[in-house]
GROMACS .gro file of N, CA, C and O in nm:
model
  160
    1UNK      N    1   2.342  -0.192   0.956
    1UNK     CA    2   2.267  -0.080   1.010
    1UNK      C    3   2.302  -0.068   1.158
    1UNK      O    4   2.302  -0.157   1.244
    2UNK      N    5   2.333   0.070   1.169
    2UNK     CA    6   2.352   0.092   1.343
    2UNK      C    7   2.243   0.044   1.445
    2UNK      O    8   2.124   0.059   1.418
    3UNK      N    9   2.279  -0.006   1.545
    3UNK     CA   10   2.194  -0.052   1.607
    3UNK      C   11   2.065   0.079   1.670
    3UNK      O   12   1.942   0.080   1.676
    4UNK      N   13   2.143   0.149   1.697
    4UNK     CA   14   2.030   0.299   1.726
    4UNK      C   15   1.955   0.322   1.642
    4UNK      O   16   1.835   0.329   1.668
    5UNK      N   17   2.002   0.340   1.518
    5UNK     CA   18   1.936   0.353   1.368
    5UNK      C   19   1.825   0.264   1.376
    5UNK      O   20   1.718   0.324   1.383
    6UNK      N   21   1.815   0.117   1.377
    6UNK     CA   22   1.766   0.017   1.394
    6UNK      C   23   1.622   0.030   1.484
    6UNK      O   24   1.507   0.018   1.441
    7UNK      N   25   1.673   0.062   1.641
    7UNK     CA   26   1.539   0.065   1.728
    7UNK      C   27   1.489   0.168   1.690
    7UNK      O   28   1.366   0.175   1.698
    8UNK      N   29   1.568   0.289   1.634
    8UNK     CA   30   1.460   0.445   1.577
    8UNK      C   31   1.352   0.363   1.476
    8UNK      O   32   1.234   0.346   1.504
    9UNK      N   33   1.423   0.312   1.342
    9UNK     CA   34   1.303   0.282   1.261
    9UNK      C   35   1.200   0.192   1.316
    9UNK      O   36   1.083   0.227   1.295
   10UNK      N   37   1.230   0.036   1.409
   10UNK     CA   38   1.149  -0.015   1.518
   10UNK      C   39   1.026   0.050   1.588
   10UNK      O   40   0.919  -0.002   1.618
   11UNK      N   41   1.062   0.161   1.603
   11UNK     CA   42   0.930   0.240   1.720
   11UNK      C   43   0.921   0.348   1.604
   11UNK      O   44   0.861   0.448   1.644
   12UNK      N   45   0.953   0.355   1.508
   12UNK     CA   46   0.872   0.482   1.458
   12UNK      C   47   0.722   0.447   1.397
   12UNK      O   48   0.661   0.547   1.357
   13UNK      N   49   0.655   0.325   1.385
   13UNK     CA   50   0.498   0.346   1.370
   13UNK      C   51   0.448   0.347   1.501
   13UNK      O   52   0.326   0.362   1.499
   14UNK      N   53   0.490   0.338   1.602
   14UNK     CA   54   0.433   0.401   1.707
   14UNK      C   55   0.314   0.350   1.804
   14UNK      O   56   0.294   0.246   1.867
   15UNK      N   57   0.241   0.478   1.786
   15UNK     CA   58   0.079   0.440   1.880
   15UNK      C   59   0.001   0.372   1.755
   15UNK      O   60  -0.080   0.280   1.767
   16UNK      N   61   0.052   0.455   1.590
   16UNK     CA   62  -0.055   0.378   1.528
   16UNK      C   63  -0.051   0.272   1.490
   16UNK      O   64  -0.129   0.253   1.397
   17UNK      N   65   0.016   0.171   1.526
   17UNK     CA   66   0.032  -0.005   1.471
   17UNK      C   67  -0.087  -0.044   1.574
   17UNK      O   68  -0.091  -0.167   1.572
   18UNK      N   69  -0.155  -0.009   1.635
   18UNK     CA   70  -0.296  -0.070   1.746
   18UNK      C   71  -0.396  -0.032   1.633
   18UNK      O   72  -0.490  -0.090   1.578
   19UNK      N   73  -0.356   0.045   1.625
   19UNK     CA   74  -0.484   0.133   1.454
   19UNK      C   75  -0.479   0.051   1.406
   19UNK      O   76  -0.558  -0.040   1.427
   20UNK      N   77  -0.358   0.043   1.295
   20UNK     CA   78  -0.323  -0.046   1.205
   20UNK      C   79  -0.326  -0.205   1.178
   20UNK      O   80  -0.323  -0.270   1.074
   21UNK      N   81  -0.333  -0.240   1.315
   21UNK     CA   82  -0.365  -0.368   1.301
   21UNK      C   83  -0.497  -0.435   1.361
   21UNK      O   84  -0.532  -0.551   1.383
   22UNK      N   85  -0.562  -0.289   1.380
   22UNK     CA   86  -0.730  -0.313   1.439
   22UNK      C   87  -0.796  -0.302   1.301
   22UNK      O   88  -0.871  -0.394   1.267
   23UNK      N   89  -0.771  -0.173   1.200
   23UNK     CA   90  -0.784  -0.180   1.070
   23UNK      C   91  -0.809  -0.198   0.968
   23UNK      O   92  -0.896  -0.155   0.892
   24UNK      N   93  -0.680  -0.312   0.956
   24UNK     CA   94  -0.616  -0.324   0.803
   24UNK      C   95  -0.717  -0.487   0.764
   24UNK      O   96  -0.739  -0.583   0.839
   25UNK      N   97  -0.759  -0.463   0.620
   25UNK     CA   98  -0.773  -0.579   0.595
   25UNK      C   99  -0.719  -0.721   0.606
   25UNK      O  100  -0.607  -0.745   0.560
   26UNK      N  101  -0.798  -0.826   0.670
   26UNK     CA  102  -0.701  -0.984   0.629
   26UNK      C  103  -0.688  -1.004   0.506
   26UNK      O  104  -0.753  -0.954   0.414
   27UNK      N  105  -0.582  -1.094   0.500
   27UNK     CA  106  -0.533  -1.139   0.348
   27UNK      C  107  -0.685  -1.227   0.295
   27UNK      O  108  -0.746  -1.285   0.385
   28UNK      N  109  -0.728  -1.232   0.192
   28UNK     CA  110  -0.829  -1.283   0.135
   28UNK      C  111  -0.817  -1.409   0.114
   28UNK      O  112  -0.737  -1.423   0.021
   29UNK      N  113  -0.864  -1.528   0.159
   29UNK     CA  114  -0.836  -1.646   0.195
   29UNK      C  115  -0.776  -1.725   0.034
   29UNK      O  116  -0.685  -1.807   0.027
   30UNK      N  117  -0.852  -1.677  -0.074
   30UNK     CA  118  -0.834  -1.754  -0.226
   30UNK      C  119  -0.679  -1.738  -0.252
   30UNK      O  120  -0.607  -1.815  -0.314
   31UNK      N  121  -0.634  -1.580  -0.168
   31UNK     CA  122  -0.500  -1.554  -0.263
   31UNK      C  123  -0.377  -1.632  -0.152
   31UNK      O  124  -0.264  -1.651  -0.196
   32UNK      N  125  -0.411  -1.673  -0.006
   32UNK     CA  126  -0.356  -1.710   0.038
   32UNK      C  127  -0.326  -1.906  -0.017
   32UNK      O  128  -0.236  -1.990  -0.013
   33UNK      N  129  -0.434  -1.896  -0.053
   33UNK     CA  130  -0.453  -2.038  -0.093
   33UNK      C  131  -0.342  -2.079  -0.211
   33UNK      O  132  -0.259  -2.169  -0.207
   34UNK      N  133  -0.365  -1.998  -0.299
   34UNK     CA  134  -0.309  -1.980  -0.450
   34UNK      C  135  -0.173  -1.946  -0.432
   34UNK      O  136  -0.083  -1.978  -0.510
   35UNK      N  137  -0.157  -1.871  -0.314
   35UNK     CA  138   0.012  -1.839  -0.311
   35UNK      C  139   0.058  -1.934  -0.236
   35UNK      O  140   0.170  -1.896  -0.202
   36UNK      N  141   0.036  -2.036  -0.191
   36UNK     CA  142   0.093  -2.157  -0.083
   36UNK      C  143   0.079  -2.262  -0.159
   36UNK      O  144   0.173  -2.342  -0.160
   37UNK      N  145  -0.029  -2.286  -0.234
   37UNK     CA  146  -0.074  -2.376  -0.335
   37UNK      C  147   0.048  -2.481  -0.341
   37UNK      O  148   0.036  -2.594  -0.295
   38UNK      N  149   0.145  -2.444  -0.389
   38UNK     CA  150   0.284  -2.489  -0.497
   38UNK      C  151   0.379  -2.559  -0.347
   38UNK      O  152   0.434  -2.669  -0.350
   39UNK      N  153   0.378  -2.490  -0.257
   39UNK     CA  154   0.431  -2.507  -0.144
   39UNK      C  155   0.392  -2.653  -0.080
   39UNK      O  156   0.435  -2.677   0.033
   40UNK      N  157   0.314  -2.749  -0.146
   40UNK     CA  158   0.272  -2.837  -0.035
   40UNK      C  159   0.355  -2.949  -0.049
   40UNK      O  160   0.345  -3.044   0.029
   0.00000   0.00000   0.00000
C-alpha cells in the first residue's frame, strides 16, 4: 500500500475516534477470560 494511501486511511476516523473511544463498550471481562483461557 502507498504510503499516502496509508496516512489517508490513518486519519480518516478523524475527530470521531474521541467519540468512539469515550463510547464504545469494554470487552466483557468472561469473554476476555475464555478467549485467553488456552493461552496460559
Amino acid at each position: 500500500m502507498d504510503h499516502d494511501v496509508r496516512l489517508l486511511h490513518a486519519s480518516s476516523f478523524g475527530s470521531a475516534a474521541a467519540s468512539y473511544a469515550e463510547h464504545r463498550p469494554d470487552y466483557a471481562t468472561a469473554a476476555v477470560r475464555w478467549a485467553l483461557g488456552p493461552a496460559r
